[in-house]
C-alpha cells in the first residue's frame, strides 16, 4: 500500500550536480563534526552481510534502528538499487544512540534538506588512518632497456631519491613527453633517472609544463565547489632518446582511446567501474571507482578534492598500492570475453597521484585506496594528447616470448612417461602455450597476482630479491686482467675445475667489477635442490624450482645475456638500445615465426637424462652459452642494429638474425629438458606415486615462490652461495 504521510522518497533521480550542491550547502555543518574526516559523492554502500545487499528494500526500511554494525569501504557493496548519496567518512564509529547520549550535535544528519525541496541522503563510513609510517620503498623492478608506462622513475631532491611511476607518453604536437606526477618531476630542468641495463642513467629532465592544484570551479564551472582546490598533480618529463621508449604500458599493453570525462559526461554510473593498472612499486593493480570528488582535507579555509577514489573490487582482491605508485595510469578493465586475434587495448581513464592507507573497524586489517585525476582533465590543462603509436606491437609483458617458449617446449621433450605426465599437467602454471603467445593474449600476471613460473625470476624476484639480479647473466667473452690476462670465462671453463665460485670471484677481482654474473652457479644450485625435492617426494617444490630455473636456462641461450657486449660496445652509447631491440622488440614482433621455427627444429626430438650433479649441470649451461655466442656472435647483432632501417629495422634484424635466433632458442629448450629429465632420474622419480603427478594450484606455487628462503638467492661474493652448492639436505 502506498504511503502518503510521510511520503516515501525516491533518490534515483539525483545527479552529480545535486549531490555536490547538497555537500556544498552542508559543508560548514559537516566540517564542525569532530568525527568527520572527509566527504565524497557516490552511491549508497550496503554492508555485504545485510539482507538488502541481495534483495532490494526501500531506503526508509534500511534506515530504521538506532544501532548498527560498522560500515566501511571494505565490508560494503554497491547494488543496482543503491541510491545516490553524499559519503561521509568518520574516524570513530558510534551508533546514533551513543551519539545522542554523548553529544547530539555530533550526529551526522541522515538526510540533507535543500531549500528548493530536494533531499539528499548520506552514507556514513568508518575510516581509521594508519598512524605508522609507510614502509620504505625497496626492491623496485627497474626496466631492462625498453622504457614505458608502469616503470619506476627517480629524481634526487635534497639528498634523497623520490620514486614514482611513469604513466604514459603524451605529445603537444611538437615533442613527446612522459607523463607522471608533478611531485615526482619537481622543478623545471631537474634530471630524471631510471636504471638501464643495471646502470642508473638519465632518461630526461622535468619539463616546464606542469600543473598542481587549481580552483575547483575553474575546472568544473558547472559544479558547486567554492573555496575548493582540485588536486591534479601532473608533470612532464622531456624525453632525451625516444629510441628507448614505447607507448605501451608494461603489464597492460597498447593503449586504447582515452576515456573523455568532463562535467558533461561524468555521472554516477562510474561508481563500480572496474579498473586496472601497473605501478612501479606494486606491479599489477586491480580495483574499481568507489567515489567521486573525494574531499580529503581542509586547510586555511580551503578544501582539497580528488576527482576519483579507487578502491578494491571486493574483499578477496585488495588494492595493494604502495608509495612509489604515484604517476601510474589507471585503465578501464572492460569485462568482455577474449576475442582472439590481437590483444585488447585498454582505455586510459586516470592518473594516480596519491593514496590512503586505512584500518578497518577493529584496527587490524590495513585497507588501501588510490586517489586519481581524470586523464582527460590533465590533457586539457597541459594541452597535450595521449601518444599511443610509438614503438608498439610488444606483448603486455614484453621480452617474455623466448622464456615462455623455452619453458613450455622443454616440457614436451622429456622421455620418461611419468615425468612427461607431471609436466603436461602443470605446463599452464609454468608458461604459456603456443596459441596464447601467437595471439598476443598472454597475461603474465592475473587478478590474483600469480606469475607463471618461467618469469618469476624477472617479474617477482627482481623486486623482492635484489641479490638475484646478477644470476641472470655472465659476461663469458670478456678478457680478464692480471693473472687472467687474455683469458675469458669461456677459456677458463675449458678446465671443469675452473667452474668454481672462488675462481670466478678472482677473475672478477682482476677486472675490479662489482656486477659479477653468476648464471651457471644459479642453475647448479637450483638443480641440486630439484634433485633433493624429488628424493623427499616434494613434487610441488620440484615443479616450482624447475619452472623457475627455466628462466635462467633461457637467459643462457640468448647471446646478449652471456656477453660483455650486452648493451652494445662499452664506448658506443648509441648502441645501448640494441638489447631491447633484439631480445624484446624483434622477438615479440616475430613471435609466431619464433614458435614455428623452434617447433620445426625440434621435430621428433626427445631428451634423455644427460648429466648428474649440480656441477655437471652448470658445465652443460656453460656449453650452452658457448654454443649460443658461436652460433650468433653478439657483434653480428650489433652490426645489424647499427645498419638501421627506420621502420624496417625489426624486419631487417629478423631477416639477418632470425634463423640463428631460432637455433639458439631450440638449444635452450633441449638443455632445459635435460635439466628436468636428469633431476628426475637422479632424485629417483620412479618412486614418486601416481597420485603426486596431478596438476598443482596457483595459490600453492605462489605462496612457495614468495618465500624468501625458497631456492634462496645470493650474490657470487656471498659465502652462502658457495655453501649452497654443496648442500645435500632438502631446504625447509
XYZ file of C-alpha atoms in Angstrom, residues 212-727:
516
model
C 49.471 21.218 -9.321
C 46.222 22.431 -7.773
C 43.551 24.551 -9.443
C 40.377 26.169 -8.110
C 37.665 23.550 -8.421
C 35.257 25.761 -10.324
C 37.900 26.727 -12.867
C 37.987 23.089 -13.892
C 34.287 22.300 -13.331
C 32.394 25.526 -13.889
C 29.005 23.792 -13.760
C 29.569 22.145 -10.368
C 29.386 23.554 -6.851
C 32.684 23.847 -5.056
C 33.572 27.316 -3.850
C 36.742 27.677 -1.786
C 37.903 24.270 -3.035
C 41.000 23.185 -4.918
C 41.153 20.228 -7.279
C 44.430 18.365 -6.877
C 45.699 17.455 -10.356
C 49.419 16.902 -9.696
C 50.658 16.239 -13.232
C 54.162 16.786 -14.578
C 56.048 16.004 -17.759
C 59.475 14.538 -18.456
C 61.254 15.866 -21.535
C 62.417 12.573 -23.062
C 66.014 12.510 -24.299
C 66.107 9.425 -26.557
C 62.825 8.152 -27.987
C 64.532 5.004 -29.288
C 64.491 3.623 -25.742
C 60.762 4.237 -25.257
C 57.476 2.578 -26.136
C 53.964 3.995 -25.952
C 52.808 0.758 -24.346
C 52.311 0.369 -20.612
C 54.085 -2.597 -19.085
C 51.657 -5.227 -17.852
C 48.787 -3.583 -19.742
C 49.842 -3.381 -23.380
C 48.795 -0.974 -26.097
C 46.547 1.936 -25.190
C 43.047 2.394 -26.497
C 41.246 5.693 -26.951
C 41.330 7.710 -23.683
C 38.007 7.994 -21.852
C 36.787 11.606 -22.002
C 35.404 12.591 -18.602
C 34.163 16.136 -18.020
C 31.204 17.948 -16.484
C 29.017 16.821 -19.391
C 29.992 13.135 -19.338
C 30.648 12.467 -15.641
C 27.861 10.506 -13.984
C 27.276 8.237 -11.025
C 27.355 5.315 -13.441
C 31.138 5.459 -12.968
C 30.750 4.027 -9.469
C 31.831 0.401 -9.637
C 33.743 0.871 -12.905
C 36.447 -1.877 -12.978
C 39.983 -0.521 -13.285
C 43.447 -1.960 -13.984
C 46.956 -0.510 -13.703
C 50.619 -1.401 -13.340
C 52.525 0.568 -10.714
C 56.266 0.934 -10.479
C 56.226 -0.069 -6.807
C 53.352 -2.549 -6.620
C 53.153 -4.145 -10.059
C 49.736 -5.345 -11.188
C 46.831 -3.415 -9.628
C 43.108 -4.039 -9.966
C 40.313 -2.011 -8.397
C 37.160 -0.046 -9.062
C 35.952 3.546 -8.807
C 34.214 3.863 -5.432
C 33.600 7.601 -5.073
C 33.827 10.902 -6.917
C 35.188 14.259 -5.779
C 36.718 12.984 -2.549
C 37.281 15.978 -0.252
C 40.308 14.707 1.638
C 41.474 17.709 3.688
C 40.768 21.314 4.660
C 43.448 23.917 5.324
C 43.172 27.658 5.837
C 39.517 27.748 4.909
C 40.009 25.872 1.631
C 39.151 22.269 0.818
C 41.206 19.903 -1.317
C 39.454 17.489 -3.647
C 40.454 14.418 -5.660
C 38.335 13.590 -8.698
C 38.377 9.822 -8.222
C 38.716 7.436 -5.299
C 39.741 3.954 -6.466
C 39.342 1.062 -4.044
C 39.368 -2.754 -4.161
C 36.758 -4.621 -6.186
C 35.942 -6.934 -3.302
C 37.341 -8.313 -0.066
C 39.151 -11.104 -1.930
C 41.016 -8.685 -4.235
C 42.675 -5.977 -2.104
C 44.140 -2.906 -3.761
C 47.792 -3.267 -2.803
C 49.034 0.131 -3.898
C 52.174 1.452 -2.203
C 54.265 4.621 -2.077
C 56.095 4.793 -5.383
C 52.963 4.186 -7.482
C 52.442 7.937 -7.900
C 52.139 8.660 -11.611
C 50.508 5.346 -12.512
C 47.823 5.433 -15.207
C 44.586 3.537 -14.490
C 42.634 1.859 -17.305
C 39.049 0.756 -17.858
C 39.138 -3.022 -17.372
C 36.148 -3.779 -19.552
C 34.611 -7.162 -18.625
C 34.418 -8.608 -22.134
C 35.392 -12.090 -23.347
C 38.663 -12.514 -25.187
C 38.084 -12.164 -28.917
C 41.273 -13.793 -30.191
C 43.467 -12.044 -32.731
C 45.356 -9.102 -31.333
C 45.489 -8.336 -27.648
C 42.950 -5.983 -26.097
C 43.644 -2.282 -25.927
C 42.737 -0.822 -22.558
C 41.315 2.702 -22.448
C 43.155 5.032 -20.020
C 40.987 6.896 -17.509
C 43.016 8.451 -14.713
C 46.441 9.313 -13.295
C 47.126 8.254 -9.703
C 48.715 10.944 -7.569
C 48.382 9.521 -4.073
C 46.651 7.085 -1.808
C 45.478 6.493 1.711
C 46.290 3.598 3.987
C 43.437 2.886 6.371
C 42.426 0.470 9.108
C 39.135 -1.338 9.436
C 36.822 -1.028 12.430
C 38.915 -3.366 14.579
C 42.196 -1.691 13.651
C 43.584 -4.979 12.354
C 43.229 -5.095 8.578
C 45.036 -2.495 6.515
C 42.931 -1.103 3.682
C 44.329 0.951 0.818
C 42.767 3.087 -1.850
C 44.183 5.296 -4.575
C 43.411 8.931 -5.362
C 43.482 9.897 -9.023
C 42.797 12.671 -11.522
C 40.927 12.127 -14.784
C 43.404 11.837 -17.636
C 41.169 13.919 -19.902
C 41.314 16.768 -17.372
C 45.109 16.598 -17.253
C 45.447 16.538 -21.032
C 43.217 19.600 -21.289
C 45.133 21.555 -18.664
C 48.563 20.636 -20.064
C 47.407 20.962 -23.686
C 48.717 17.521 -24.659
C 47.292 14.332 -26.137
C 47.997 10.740 -25.184
C 50.660 9.417 -27.577
C 49.692 5.854 -28.454
C 51.542 4.821 -31.598
C 55.267 4.784 -30.835
C 57.268 1.536 -30.874
C 54.263 -0.680 -30.146
C 53.416 -4.268 -31.016
C 55.022 -5.834 -27.944
C 53.338 -8.260 -25.593
C 51.808 -6.836 -22.436
C 54.848 -8.176 -20.585
C 57.425 -7.573 -23.282
C 60.554 -9.632 -23.552
C 58.902 -12.820 -22.281
C 58.370 -14.596 -25.629
C 61.623 -16.557 -25.538
C 61.330 -17.513 -21.875
C 57.801 -18.851 -22.240
C 58.610 -20.780 -25.395
C 61.683 -22.438 -23.877
C 59.871 -23.354 -20.665
C 56.796 -24.764 -22.413
C 58.648 -26.635 -25.167
C 61.062 -28.262 -22.719
C 58.090 -29.910 -21.021
C 57.265 -31.700 -24.289
C 60.738 -33.129 -24.906
C 61.287 -35.399 -21.888
C 61.009 -39.151 -22.493
C 60.140 -40.510 -19.041
C 56.361 -41.098 -19.313
C 55.589 -40.231 -15.704
C 57.675 -37.053 -15.723
C 56.039 -36.176 -19.038
C 52.606 -36.588 -17.457
C 53.576 -34.414 -14.479
C 54.879 -31.628 -16.718
C 51.898 -31.861 -19.080
C 49.523 -31.461 -16.130
C 51.344 -28.335 -14.951
C 52.597 -26.656 -18.126
C 49.980 -23.894 -17.840
C 51.458 -22.955 -14.463
C 54.985 -22.968 -15.847
C 54.464 -20.942 -19.030
C 52.015 -20.149 -21.831
C 51.210 -22.447 -24.710
C 51.981 -21.517 -28.317
C 48.434 -20.373 -29.064
C 48.449 -17.776 -26.295
C 51.845 -16.374 -27.301
C 50.953 -16.221 -31.004
C 47.628 -14.491 -30.421
C 49.069 -11.896 -28.055
C 46.661 -12.979 -25.318
C 49.275 -13.725 -22.656
C 48.796 -12.026 -19.315
C 51.818 -12.737 -17.216
C 50.034 -11.724 -14.032
C 46.390 -12.419 -13.306
C 43.992 -10.751 -10.885
C 45.372 -12.827 -8.010
C 48.965 -11.774 -8.774
C 50.091 -15.236 -9.904
C 53.076 -15.175 -12.243
C 53.862 -18.189 -14.469
C 56.975 -19.828 -13.096
C 59.080 -19.122 -16.184
C 59.006 -15.392 -15.443
C 59.042 -15.342 -11.638
C 62.761 -14.555 -11.702
C 62.031 -11.333 -13.624
C 58.571 -10.185 -12.599
C 58.720 -11.135 -8.913
C 62.250 -11.710 -7.727
C 63.679 -8.639 -9.451
C 61.586 -6.691 -6.918
C 61.698 -8.928 -3.878
C 65.226 -10.344 -4.246
C 67.664 -7.682 -5.442
C 70.525 -10.101 -4.850
C 69.169 -12.282 -7.687
C 69.891 -9.634 -10.347
C 73.365 -10.957 -11.152
C 72.173 -14.538 -11.576
C 70.649 -13.700 -14.971
C 73.888 -13.229 -16.907
C 77.622 -13.825 -17.150
C 79.989 -11.970 -19.483
C 81.622 -15.121 -20.802
C 83.631 -13.464 -23.606
C 85.313 -10.653 -21.666
C 89.069 -10.962 -21.200
C 90.352 -10.697 -17.658
C 93.340 -8.752 -16.319
C 96.422 -9.633 -14.307
C 96.660 -13.389 -13.790
C 93.714 -13.752 -16.153
C 95.097 -11.527 -18.909
C 93.924 -12.663 -22.330
C 91.582 -15.268 -20.849
C 87.795 -15.234 -20.864
C 85.460 -17.247 -18.663
C 84.829 -19.489 -21.652
C 88.568 -20.111 -21.884
C 88.864 -20.787 -18.162
C 85.954 -23.221 -18.130
C 87.650 -25.453 -20.675
C 89.035 -26.862 -17.443
C 85.982 -28.018 -15.424
C 87.828 -27.273 -12.190
C 87.669 -23.568 -13.016
C 83.898 -23.627 -12.806
C 84.092 -22.684 -9.138
C 82.944 -19.720 -7.112
C 86.493 -18.958 -5.945
C 87.962 -18.927 -9.457
C 85.200 -16.743 -10.825
C 85.481 -14.283 -7.937
C 89.236 -13.983 -8.529
C 88.573 -13.410 -12.220
C 86.076 -10.624 -11.438
C 88.519 -9.090 -8.963
C 91.044 -8.775 -11.795
C 88.516 -6.592 -13.616
C 87.597 -4.653 -10.464
C 83.857 -5.107 -11.092
C 81.017 -5.440 -8.607
C 78.461 -6.893 -11.023
C 79.563 -10.497 -11.015
C 77.403 -12.593 -13.293
C 76.726 -15.998 -11.761
C 74.235 -17.637 -14.119
C 75.765 -21.178 -14.262
C 76.048 -21.330 -10.473
C 72.391 -20.375 -10.065
C 71.371 -23.305 -12.280
C 73.796 -25.557 -10.354
C 72.215 -24.538 -7.051
C 68.623 -24.967 -8.223
C 69.290 -28.274 -9.983
C 70.794 -29.721 -6.791
C 67.723 -28.672 -4.851
C 65.408 -30.122 -7.519
C 67.122 -33.480 -7.003
C 66.665 -33.250 -3.255
C 62.999 -32.336 -3.677
C 62.374 -35.464 -5.749
C 64.204 -37.618 -3.206
C 61.964 -36.212 -0.471
C 58.792 -36.616 -2.540
C 58.256 -32.842 -2.593
C 56.759 -32.566 -6.059
C 55.295 -29.097 -5.538
C 58.767 -27.768 -4.737
C 60.255 -29.718 -7.662
C 57.836 -28.179 -10.164
C 58.227 -24.704 -8.692
C 62.034 -24.793 -8.752
C 62.171 -26.382 -12.207
C 59.705 -23.940 -13.702
C 61.714 -21.020 -12.346
C 65.119 -22.394 -13.393
C 63.851 -22.474 -16.979
C 64.180 -18.683 -16.905
C 67.909 -18.835 -16.194
C 68.444 -21.521 -18.844
C 66.555 -19.238 -21.227
C 68.962 -16.423 -20.381
C 71.911 -18.728 -21.086
C 70.869 -19.302 -24.712
C 70.429 -15.608 -25.524
C 73.735 -14.247 -26.884
C 73.421 -10.783 -25.352
C 72.901 -12.276 -21.876
C 76.254 -14.061 -21.970
C 78.453 -11.324 -23.439
C 80.071 -8.129 -22.212
C 78.511 -6.571 -25.341
C 75.043 -6.995 -23.803
C 74.118 -3.361 -24.483
C 76.481 -2.694 -27.343
C 80.147 -1.800 -27.241
C 81.049 -0.014 -23.989
C 82.219 3.144 -25.787
C 79.232 3.358 -28.158
C 76.332 4.945 -26.294
C 74.163 4.873 -29.416
C 74.178 1.064 -29.288
C 72.569 0.822 -25.843
C 69.069 0.089 -27.304
C 70.356 -2.993 -29.166
C 69.471 -5.275 -26.253
C 65.806 -4.297 -26.190
C 65.515 -4.097 -29.975
C 66.794 -7.642 -30.371
C 65.588 -9.513 -27.324
C 62.306 -7.653 -26.854
C 61.104 -5.818 -29.945
C 62.239 -8.299 -32.589
C 61.259 -11.377 -30.593
C 57.801 -10.024 -29.807
C 57.197 -8.777 -33.343
C 58.089 -12.166 -34.826
C 56.739 -14.399 -32.053
C 54.757 -16.629 -34.491
C 57.921 -17.126 -36.574
C 59.943 -17.948 -33.461
C 57.388 -20.524 -32.352
C 57.073 -22.133 -35.780
C 60.839 -22.214 -36.231
C 61.518 -23.805 -32.843
C 58.783 -26.399 -33.352
C 60.228 -27.265 -36.772
C 63.765 -27.507 -35.407
C 62.719 -29.857 -32.604
C 60.506 -32.218 -34.566
C 60.987 -35.782 -33.343
C 63.429 -34.551 -30.670
C 63.331 -36.364 -27.354
C 65.696 -35.725 -24.473
C 67.158 -38.332 -22.124
C 68.872 -37.608 -18.800
C 72.213 -36.074 -19.762
C 74.158 -35.316 -16.584
C 74.338 -35.970 -12.874
C 75.100 -33.489 -10.135
C 74.924 -29.722 -9.993
C 78.472 -29.168 -11.239
C 77.852 -31.204 -14.385
C 74.624 -29.272 -14.923
C 76.489 -25.966 -14.669
C 79.053 -27.228 -17.198
C 76.173 -28.044 -19.561
C 74.902 -24.485 -19.141
C 78.371 -23.081 -19.880
C 78.459 -25.226 -23.017
C 75.041 -23.821 -23.998
C 76.403 -20.295 -23.527
C 79.451 -21.151 -25.619
C 77.320 -22.508 -28.460
C 74.951 -19.532 -28.284
C 77.599 -16.892 -28.974
C 79.288 -19.156 -31.532
C 76.006 -19.590 -33.410
C 75.087 -15.913 -33.165
C 78.063 -13.700 -32.245
C 76.960 -10.588 -30.334
C 78.778 -8.339 -32.829
C 76.545 -9.721 -35.591
C 73.533 -8.476 -33.643
C 75.160 -5.103 -33.010
C 76.262 -4.640 -36.623
C 72.775 -5.452 -37.883
C 71.298 -2.959 -35.440
C 73.836 -0.314 -36.482
C 72.754 -0.627 -40.110
C 69.432 0.919 -39.075
C 66.421 0.716 -41.320
C 63.899 3.031 -39.703
C 60.506 1.365 -39.689
C 62.086 -1.679 -41.335
C 64.670 -2.159 -38.574
C 62.946 -5.121 -36.935
C 62.256 -6.760 -40.288
C 65.892 -6.293 -41.275
C 67.091 -7.707 -37.965
C 64.832 -10.733 -38.295
C 65.945 -11.366 -41.882
C 69.593 -11.444 -40.816
C 69.329 -12.895 -37.297
C 66.060 -14.834 -37.184
C 67.250 -18.277 -38.256
C 70.189 -18.288 -35.861
C 67.969 -16.914 -33.078
C 65.645 -19.886 -33.535
C 68.633 -22.238 -33.336
C 69.755 -20.703 -30.034
C 66.267 -20.983 -28.534
C 65.919 -24.589 -29.684
C 69.201 -25.408 -27.941
C 67.861 -23.758 -24.799
C 64.748 -25.956 -24.963
C 66.893 -29.090 -25.166
C 69.101 -28.010 -22.276
C 66.092 -27.286 -20.067
C 64.504 -30.626 -20.944
C 67.763 -32.285 -19.897
C 67.613 -30.446 -16.561
C 64.108 -31.805 -15.923
C 64.990 -35.342 -17.014
C 68.309 -35.537 -15.169
C 66.992 -34.153 -11.875
C 64.000 -36.518 -12.020
C 66.201 -39.569 -12.604
C 68.898 -38.584 -10.105
C 66.285 -37.943 -7.449
C 64.566 -41.293 -8.002
C 61.448 -40.120 -9.783
C 60.357 -43.718 -10.310
C 59.481 -43.812 -6.605
C 57.005 -40.937 -6.841
C 53.396 -42.232 -6.573
C 50.971 -41.633 -9.435
C 48.778 -39.564 -7.129
C 51.541 -36.940 -6.954
C 51.538 -36.339 -10.713
C 48.364 -34.241 -10.711
C 48.038 -30.546 -11.509
C 49.063 -28.145 -8.756
C 47.343 -24.876 -7.865
C 48.388 -21.279 -8.383
C 47.882 -20.497 -4.708
C 50.304 -23.181 -3.520
C 53.004 -22.265 -6.033
C 52.619 -18.546 -5.416
C 52.999 -18.980 -1.670
C 56.106 -21.064 -2.305
C 57.969 -18.717 -4.648
C 57.142 -15.783 -2.366
C 59.057 -17.443 0.479
C 62.387 -15.678 0.854
C 64.246 -18.902 1.633
C 62.843 -20.983 -1.224
C 65.828 -21.716 -3.522
C 67.349 -18.681 -1.853
C 69.165 -16.121 -3.989
C 72.721 -14.980 -3.295
C 75.411 -12.832 -4.859
C 78.550 -14.567 -6.032
C 80.570 -12.933 -3.237
C 78.203 -14.244 -0.546
C 79.754 -17.194 1.322
C 76.285 -18.761 1.460
C 76.277 -19.154 -2.320
C 79.273 -21.485 -2.381
C 77.885 -23.308 0.655
C 74.522 -23.835 -1.047
C 76.230 -25.617 -3.947
C 77.447 -28.274 -1.532
C 74.121 -28.580 0.291
